[in-house]
Coordinates of C-alpha atoms and ligand atoms in Angstrom, one line a residue:
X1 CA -17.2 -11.9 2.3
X2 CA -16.2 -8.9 4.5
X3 CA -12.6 -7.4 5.0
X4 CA -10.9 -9.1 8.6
X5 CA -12.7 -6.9 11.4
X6 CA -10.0 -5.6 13.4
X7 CA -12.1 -2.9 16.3
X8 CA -10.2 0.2 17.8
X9 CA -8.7 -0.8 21.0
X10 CA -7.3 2.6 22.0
X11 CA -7.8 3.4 25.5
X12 CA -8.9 -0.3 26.3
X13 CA -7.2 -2.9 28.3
X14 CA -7.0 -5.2 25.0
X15 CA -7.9 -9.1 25.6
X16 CA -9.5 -9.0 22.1
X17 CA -6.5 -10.5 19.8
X18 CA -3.9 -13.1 22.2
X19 CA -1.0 -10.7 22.2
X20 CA 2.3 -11.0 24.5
X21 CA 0.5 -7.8 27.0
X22 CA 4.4 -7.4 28.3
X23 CA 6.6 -4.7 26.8
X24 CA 10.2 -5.5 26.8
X25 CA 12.6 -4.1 29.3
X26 CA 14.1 -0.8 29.3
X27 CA 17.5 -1.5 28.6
X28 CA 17.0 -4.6 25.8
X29 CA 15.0 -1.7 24.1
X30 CA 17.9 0.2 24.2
X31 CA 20.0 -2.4 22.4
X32 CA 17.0 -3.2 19.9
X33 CA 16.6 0.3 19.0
X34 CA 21.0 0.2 18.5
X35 CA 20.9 -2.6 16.1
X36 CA 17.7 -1.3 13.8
X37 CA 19.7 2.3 13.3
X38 CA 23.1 0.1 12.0
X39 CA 20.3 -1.5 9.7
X40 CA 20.3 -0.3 5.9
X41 CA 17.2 0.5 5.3
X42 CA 18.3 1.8 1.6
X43 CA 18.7 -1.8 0.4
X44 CA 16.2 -4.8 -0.1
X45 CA 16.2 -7.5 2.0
X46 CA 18.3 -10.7 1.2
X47 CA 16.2 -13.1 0.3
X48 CA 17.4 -16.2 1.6
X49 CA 17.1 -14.6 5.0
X50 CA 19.7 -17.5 5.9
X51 CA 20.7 -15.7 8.9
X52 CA 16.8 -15.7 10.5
X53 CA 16.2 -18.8 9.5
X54 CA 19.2 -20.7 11.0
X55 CA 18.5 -18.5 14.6
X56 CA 15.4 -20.0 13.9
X57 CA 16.0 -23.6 13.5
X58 CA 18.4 -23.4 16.1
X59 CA 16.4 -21.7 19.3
X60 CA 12.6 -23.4 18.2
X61 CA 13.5 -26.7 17.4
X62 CA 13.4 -27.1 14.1
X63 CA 15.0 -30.4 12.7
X64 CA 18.3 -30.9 11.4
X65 CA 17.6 -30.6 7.8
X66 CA 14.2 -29.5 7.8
X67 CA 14.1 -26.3 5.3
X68 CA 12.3 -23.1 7.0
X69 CA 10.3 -20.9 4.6
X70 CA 9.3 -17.4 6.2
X71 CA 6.3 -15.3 5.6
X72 CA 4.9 -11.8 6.8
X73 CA 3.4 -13.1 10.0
X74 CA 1.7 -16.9 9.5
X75 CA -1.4 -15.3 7.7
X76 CA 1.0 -14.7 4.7
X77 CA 2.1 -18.3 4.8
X78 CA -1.2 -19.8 4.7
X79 CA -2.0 -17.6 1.8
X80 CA 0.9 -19.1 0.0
X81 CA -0.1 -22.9 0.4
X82 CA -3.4 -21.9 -0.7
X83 CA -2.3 -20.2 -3.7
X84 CA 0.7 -22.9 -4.4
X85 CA -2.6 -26.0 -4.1
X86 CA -5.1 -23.6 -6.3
X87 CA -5.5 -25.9 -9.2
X88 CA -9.2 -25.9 -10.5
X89 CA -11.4 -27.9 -8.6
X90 CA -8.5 -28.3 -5.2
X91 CA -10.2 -28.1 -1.7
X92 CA -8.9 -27.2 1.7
X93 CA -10.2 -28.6 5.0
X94 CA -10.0 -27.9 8.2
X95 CA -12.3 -28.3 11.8
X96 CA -14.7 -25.6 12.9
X97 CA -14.9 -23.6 14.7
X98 CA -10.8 -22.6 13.5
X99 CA -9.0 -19.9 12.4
X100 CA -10.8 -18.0 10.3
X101 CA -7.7 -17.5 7.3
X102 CA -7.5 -20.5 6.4
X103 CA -11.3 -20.5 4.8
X104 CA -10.9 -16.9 4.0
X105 CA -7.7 -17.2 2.3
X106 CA -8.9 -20.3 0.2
X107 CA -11.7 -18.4 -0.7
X108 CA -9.5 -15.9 -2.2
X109 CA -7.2 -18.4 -3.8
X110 CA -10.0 -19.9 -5.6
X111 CA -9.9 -22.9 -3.5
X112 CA -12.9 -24.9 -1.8
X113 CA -13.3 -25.0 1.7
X114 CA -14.6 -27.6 3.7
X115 CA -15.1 -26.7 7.3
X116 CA -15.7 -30.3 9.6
X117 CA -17.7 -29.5 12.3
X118 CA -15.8 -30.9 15.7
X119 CA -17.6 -32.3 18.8
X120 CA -19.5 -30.8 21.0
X121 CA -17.3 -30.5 23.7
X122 CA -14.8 -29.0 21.2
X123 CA -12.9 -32.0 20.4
X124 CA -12.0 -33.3 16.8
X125 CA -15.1 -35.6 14.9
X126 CA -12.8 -38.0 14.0
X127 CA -15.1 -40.3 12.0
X128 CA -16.4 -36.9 10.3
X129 CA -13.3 -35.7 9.6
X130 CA -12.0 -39.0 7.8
X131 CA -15.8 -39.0 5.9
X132 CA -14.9 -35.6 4.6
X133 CA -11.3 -36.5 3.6
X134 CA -12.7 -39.3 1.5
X135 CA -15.1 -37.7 0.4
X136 CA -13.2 -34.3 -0.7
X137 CA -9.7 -35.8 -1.7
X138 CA -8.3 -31.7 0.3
X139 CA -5.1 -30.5 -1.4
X140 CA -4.4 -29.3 1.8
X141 CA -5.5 -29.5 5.5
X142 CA -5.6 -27.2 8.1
X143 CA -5.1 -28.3 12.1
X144 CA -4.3 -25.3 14.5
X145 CA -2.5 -27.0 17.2
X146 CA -4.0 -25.5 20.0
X147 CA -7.0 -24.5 18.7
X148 CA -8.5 -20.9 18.3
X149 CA -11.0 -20.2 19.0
X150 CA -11.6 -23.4 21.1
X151 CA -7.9 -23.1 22.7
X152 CA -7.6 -27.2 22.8
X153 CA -5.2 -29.2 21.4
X154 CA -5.9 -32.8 19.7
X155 CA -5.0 -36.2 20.8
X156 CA -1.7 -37.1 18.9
X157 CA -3.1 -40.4 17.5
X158 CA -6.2 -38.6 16.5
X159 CA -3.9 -36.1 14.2
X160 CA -2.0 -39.4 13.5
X161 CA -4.5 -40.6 11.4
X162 CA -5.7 -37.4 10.1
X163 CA -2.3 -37.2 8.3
X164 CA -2.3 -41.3 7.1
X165 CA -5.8 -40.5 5.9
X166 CA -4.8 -37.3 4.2
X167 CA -4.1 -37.5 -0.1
X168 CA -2.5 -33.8 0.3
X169 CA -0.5 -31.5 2.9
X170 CA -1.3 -31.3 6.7
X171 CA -0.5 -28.1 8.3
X172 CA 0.1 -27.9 11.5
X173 CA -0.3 -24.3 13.1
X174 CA 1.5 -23.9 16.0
X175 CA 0.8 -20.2 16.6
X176 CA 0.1 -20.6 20.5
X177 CA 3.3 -23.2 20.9
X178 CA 5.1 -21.1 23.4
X179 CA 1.9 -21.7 25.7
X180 CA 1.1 -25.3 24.4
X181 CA 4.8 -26.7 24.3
X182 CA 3.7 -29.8 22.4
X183 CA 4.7 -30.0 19.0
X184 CA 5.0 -31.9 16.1
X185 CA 7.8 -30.5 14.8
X186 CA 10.0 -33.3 15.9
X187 CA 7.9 -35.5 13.6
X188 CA 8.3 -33.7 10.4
X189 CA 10.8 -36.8 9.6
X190 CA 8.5 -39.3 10.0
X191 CA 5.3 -37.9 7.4
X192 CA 6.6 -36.5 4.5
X193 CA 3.3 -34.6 4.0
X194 CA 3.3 -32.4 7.0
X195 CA 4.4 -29.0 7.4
X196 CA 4.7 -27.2 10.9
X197 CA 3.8 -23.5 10.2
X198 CA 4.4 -21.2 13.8
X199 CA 4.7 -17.3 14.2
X200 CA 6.8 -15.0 17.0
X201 CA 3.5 -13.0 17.0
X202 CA 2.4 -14.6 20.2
X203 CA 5.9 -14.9 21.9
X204 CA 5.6 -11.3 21.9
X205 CA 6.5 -9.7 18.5
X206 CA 3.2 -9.5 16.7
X207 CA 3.8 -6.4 15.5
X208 CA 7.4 -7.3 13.4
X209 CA 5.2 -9.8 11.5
X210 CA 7.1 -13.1 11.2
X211 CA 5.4 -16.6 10.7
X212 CA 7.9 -19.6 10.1
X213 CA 7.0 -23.2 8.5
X214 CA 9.5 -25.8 8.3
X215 CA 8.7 -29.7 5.9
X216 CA 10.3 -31.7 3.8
X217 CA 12.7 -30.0 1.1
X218 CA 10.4 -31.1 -2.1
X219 CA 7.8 -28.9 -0.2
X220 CA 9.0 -26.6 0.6
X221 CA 10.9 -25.7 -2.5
X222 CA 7.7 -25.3 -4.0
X223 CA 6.3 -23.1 -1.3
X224 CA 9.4 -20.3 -2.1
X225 CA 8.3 -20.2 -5.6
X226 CA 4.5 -17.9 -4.8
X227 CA 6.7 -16.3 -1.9
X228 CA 7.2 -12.4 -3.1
X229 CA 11.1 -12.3 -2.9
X230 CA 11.4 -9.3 -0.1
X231 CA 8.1 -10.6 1.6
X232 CA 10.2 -10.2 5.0
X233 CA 11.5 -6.7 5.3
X234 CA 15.1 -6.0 6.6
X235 CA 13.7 -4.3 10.0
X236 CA 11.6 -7.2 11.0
X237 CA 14.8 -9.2 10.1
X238 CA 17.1 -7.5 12.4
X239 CA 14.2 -7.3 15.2
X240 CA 13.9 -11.2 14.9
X241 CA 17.3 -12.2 15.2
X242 CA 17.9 -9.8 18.1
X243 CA 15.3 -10.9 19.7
X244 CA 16.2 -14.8 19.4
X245 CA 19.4 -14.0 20.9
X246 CA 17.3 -12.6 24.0
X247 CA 15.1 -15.5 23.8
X248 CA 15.0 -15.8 27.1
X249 CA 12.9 -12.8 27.8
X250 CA 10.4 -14.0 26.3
X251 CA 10.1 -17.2 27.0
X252 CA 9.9 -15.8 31.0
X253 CA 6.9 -13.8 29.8
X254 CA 5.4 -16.3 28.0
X255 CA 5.7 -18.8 31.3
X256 CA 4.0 -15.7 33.7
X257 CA 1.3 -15.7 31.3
X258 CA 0.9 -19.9 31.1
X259 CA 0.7 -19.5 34.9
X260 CA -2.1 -16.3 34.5
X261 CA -4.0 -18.4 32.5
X262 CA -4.2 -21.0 35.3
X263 CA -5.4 -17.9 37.7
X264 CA -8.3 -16.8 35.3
X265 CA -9.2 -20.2 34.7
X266 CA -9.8 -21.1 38.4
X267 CA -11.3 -17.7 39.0
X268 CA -13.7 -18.0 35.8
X269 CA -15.2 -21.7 37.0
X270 CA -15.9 -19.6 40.5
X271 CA -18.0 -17.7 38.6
X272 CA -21.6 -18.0 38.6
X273 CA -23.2 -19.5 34.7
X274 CA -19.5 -18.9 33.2
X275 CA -18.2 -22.1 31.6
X276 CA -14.7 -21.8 30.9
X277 CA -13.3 -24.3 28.2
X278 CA -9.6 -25.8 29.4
X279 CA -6.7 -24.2 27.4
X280 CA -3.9 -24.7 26.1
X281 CA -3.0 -21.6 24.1
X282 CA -2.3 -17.9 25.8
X283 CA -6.7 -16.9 25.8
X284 CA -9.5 -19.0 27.3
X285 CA -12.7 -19.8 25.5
X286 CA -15.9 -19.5 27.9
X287 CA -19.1 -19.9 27.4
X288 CA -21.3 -16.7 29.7
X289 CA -24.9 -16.5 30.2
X290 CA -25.2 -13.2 27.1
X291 CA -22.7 -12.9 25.4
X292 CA -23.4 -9.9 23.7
X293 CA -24.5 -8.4 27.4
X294 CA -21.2 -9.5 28.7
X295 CA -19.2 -8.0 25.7
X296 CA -21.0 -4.6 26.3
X297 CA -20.4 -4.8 29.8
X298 CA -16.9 -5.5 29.9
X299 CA -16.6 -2.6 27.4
X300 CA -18.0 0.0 29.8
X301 CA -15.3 -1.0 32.0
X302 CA -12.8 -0.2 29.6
X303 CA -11.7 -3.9 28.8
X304 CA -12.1 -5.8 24.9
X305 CA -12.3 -9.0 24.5
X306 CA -13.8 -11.1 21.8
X307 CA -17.2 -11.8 21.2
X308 CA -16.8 -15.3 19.2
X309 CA -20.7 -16.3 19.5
X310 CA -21.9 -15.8 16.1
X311 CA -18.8 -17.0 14.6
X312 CA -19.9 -21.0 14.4
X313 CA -23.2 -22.6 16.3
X314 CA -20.8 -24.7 18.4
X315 CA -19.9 -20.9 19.7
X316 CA -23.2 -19.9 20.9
X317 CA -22.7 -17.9 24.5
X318 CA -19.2 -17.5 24.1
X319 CA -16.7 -15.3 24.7
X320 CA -13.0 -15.6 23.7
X321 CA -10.7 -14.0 26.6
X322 CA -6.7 -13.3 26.1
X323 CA -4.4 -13.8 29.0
X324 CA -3.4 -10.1 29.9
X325 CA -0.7 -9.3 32.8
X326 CA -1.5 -9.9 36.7
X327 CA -3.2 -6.4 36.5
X328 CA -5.5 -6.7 33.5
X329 CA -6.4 -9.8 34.6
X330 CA -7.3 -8.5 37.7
X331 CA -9.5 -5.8 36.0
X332 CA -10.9 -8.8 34.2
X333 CA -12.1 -11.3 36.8
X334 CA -13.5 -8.4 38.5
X335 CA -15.7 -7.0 36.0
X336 CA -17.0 -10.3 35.2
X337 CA -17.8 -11.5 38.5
X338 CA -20.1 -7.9 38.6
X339 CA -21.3 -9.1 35.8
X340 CA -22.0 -12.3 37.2
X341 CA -23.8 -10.7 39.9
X342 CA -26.4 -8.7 37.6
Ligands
LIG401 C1 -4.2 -20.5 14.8 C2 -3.6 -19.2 14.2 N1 -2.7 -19.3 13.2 C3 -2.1 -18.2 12.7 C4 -2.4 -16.9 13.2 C5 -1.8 -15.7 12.6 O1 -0.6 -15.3 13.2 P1 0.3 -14.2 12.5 O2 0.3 -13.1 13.5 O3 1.6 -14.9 12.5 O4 -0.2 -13.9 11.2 C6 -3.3 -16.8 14.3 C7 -3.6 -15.5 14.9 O5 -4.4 -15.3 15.7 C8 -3.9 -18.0 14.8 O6 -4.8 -17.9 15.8

């Protein structure tokens, strides 16, 4: 196992990890920068966090009654569920090609992972999946809802049965919602079982680190006890809730870049042997004649993107692309239809 690679981006236009690429405007900066100086940094956190969590619940939807639990960014929580199911001999599952912390972070909990290939055209192998379930009995499964790397989402009924098959937990990941806006957060009453887990990192504060996941209370009790008391600190806090009361600002951003991805989209299919993969999620998967060629090239032009072709054999020739602003994308379709031209 190798430490998560995370390349210098300085000095690149940086498509390489689906960030929010907007700053936030002058004057909200102002006011940000206001409320993080009347924060005292000399005492820990709180840690019910009560005030996060009900801003929260009330601006994303989560159910009346639905418990949140937060964690440093999402990566945090799914470390938690894995080290709350790591009794000897517990397995977590989840389709590849996924998100690579939930096999990592088993791994480190102790836990088995079983990756389930998915289709080739990047949908879910439903008969495979249910095989496996059988067949493993997983403490816990994983479904990133959209998908990274692929950037899909599933057919509801398809996740339907997933969850009726499952023994153990379903997680949900809604990382890319703001870009999806499907959910199954207003289902969490009807299956016991599943957990929504979601993050303000691709909204547009990936740097604050703040991952929510809301379930049933008997769940979610048990979550809290692995969580490190003070695993939120009190700046992140104050940045959250200001932030959720500007909510609005970001949700704008988030609809320029649903409406960017569109634009790349329709300018990648123009492109000579580029195979772009519909999305739901803030980056586009496609599929270029080298992808290793194509990584390079788009380096020399000063732009990083992901290179996700040795990542899973499904992968082969492909590129992962985030959604930048007007002007980085600008820079990106050109230097790729040069590229298409060599
Ligand atoms: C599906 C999925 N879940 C979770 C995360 C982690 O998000 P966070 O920044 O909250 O740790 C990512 C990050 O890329 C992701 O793609």
């Amino acid at each position: 196992m190798s430490a998560y690679p995370v390349p210098d981006a300085s000095g690149f236009i940086k498509l390489d990890a689906m960030e929010n690429p907007f700053d936030l405007p002058a004057p909200l900066k102002a006011q940000l920068a206001q409320r993080l100086t009347d924060v005292l940094l000399n005492r820990y956190p709180v840690p019910s966090y009560r005030a996060v969590k009900d801003a929260l619940a009330a601006k994303l939807g989560v159910p009346e009654g639905c418990p949140v639990m937060l964690g440093n960014g999402s990566d945090e929580l799914i470390h938690l569920v894995l080290q709350a199911c790591a009794k000897p001999g517990a397995v977590a599952l989840a389709p590849l090609p996924g998100f690579v912390m939930y096999e990592m972070s088993a791994r480190l909990n102790g836990v088995k992972f079983v990756g389930v290939p998915l289709a080739a055209n990047f949908s879910l192998n439903l008969p495979a999946m249910l095989m496996a379930i059988a067949e493993h009995k997983p403490a816990v499964i994983f479904i990133a809802y959209p998908n990274n790397p692929t950037g899909n989402l599933w057919s509801d009924s398809d996740i339907e049965q997933i969850v009726r098959a499952a023994p153990g937990l379903v997680v949900i990941d809604e990382a890319y919602h703001p870009f999806a806006q499907q959910s199954w957060m207003n289902r969490l009453a009807q299956f016991d079982k599943v957990l929504v887990m979601r993050t303000l990192s691709k909204l547009g504060l990936a740097g604050i680190r703040l991952g929510y996941m809301a379930g049933s209370a008997r769940w979610i009790e048990q979550f809290e006890k692995v969580r490190p008391p003070y695993n939120v600190n009190v700046l992140t806090e104050a940045a959250a809730l200001f932030m959720l009361e500007h909510l609005d600002v970001l949700d704008a951003q988030a609809a320029q870049l649903r409406s960017e991805r569109t634009r790349l989209f329709d300018a990648l299919k123009q492109m000579k042997g580029v195979m772009p993969h519909p999305s739901a999620a803030n980056f586009i998967l496609t599929r270029v004649p080298d992808a290793a060629g194509w990584m390079a090239g788009l380096k020399a032009r000063g732009i990083l993107i992901k290179n996700v072709s040795g990542m899973h054999p499904l992968l082969s020739g492909c590129l992962r692309l985030t959604v930048g602003t007007p002007q980085e994308n600008d820079r990106l379709i050109a230097a790729l239809t040069e590229l298409a031209h060599t």
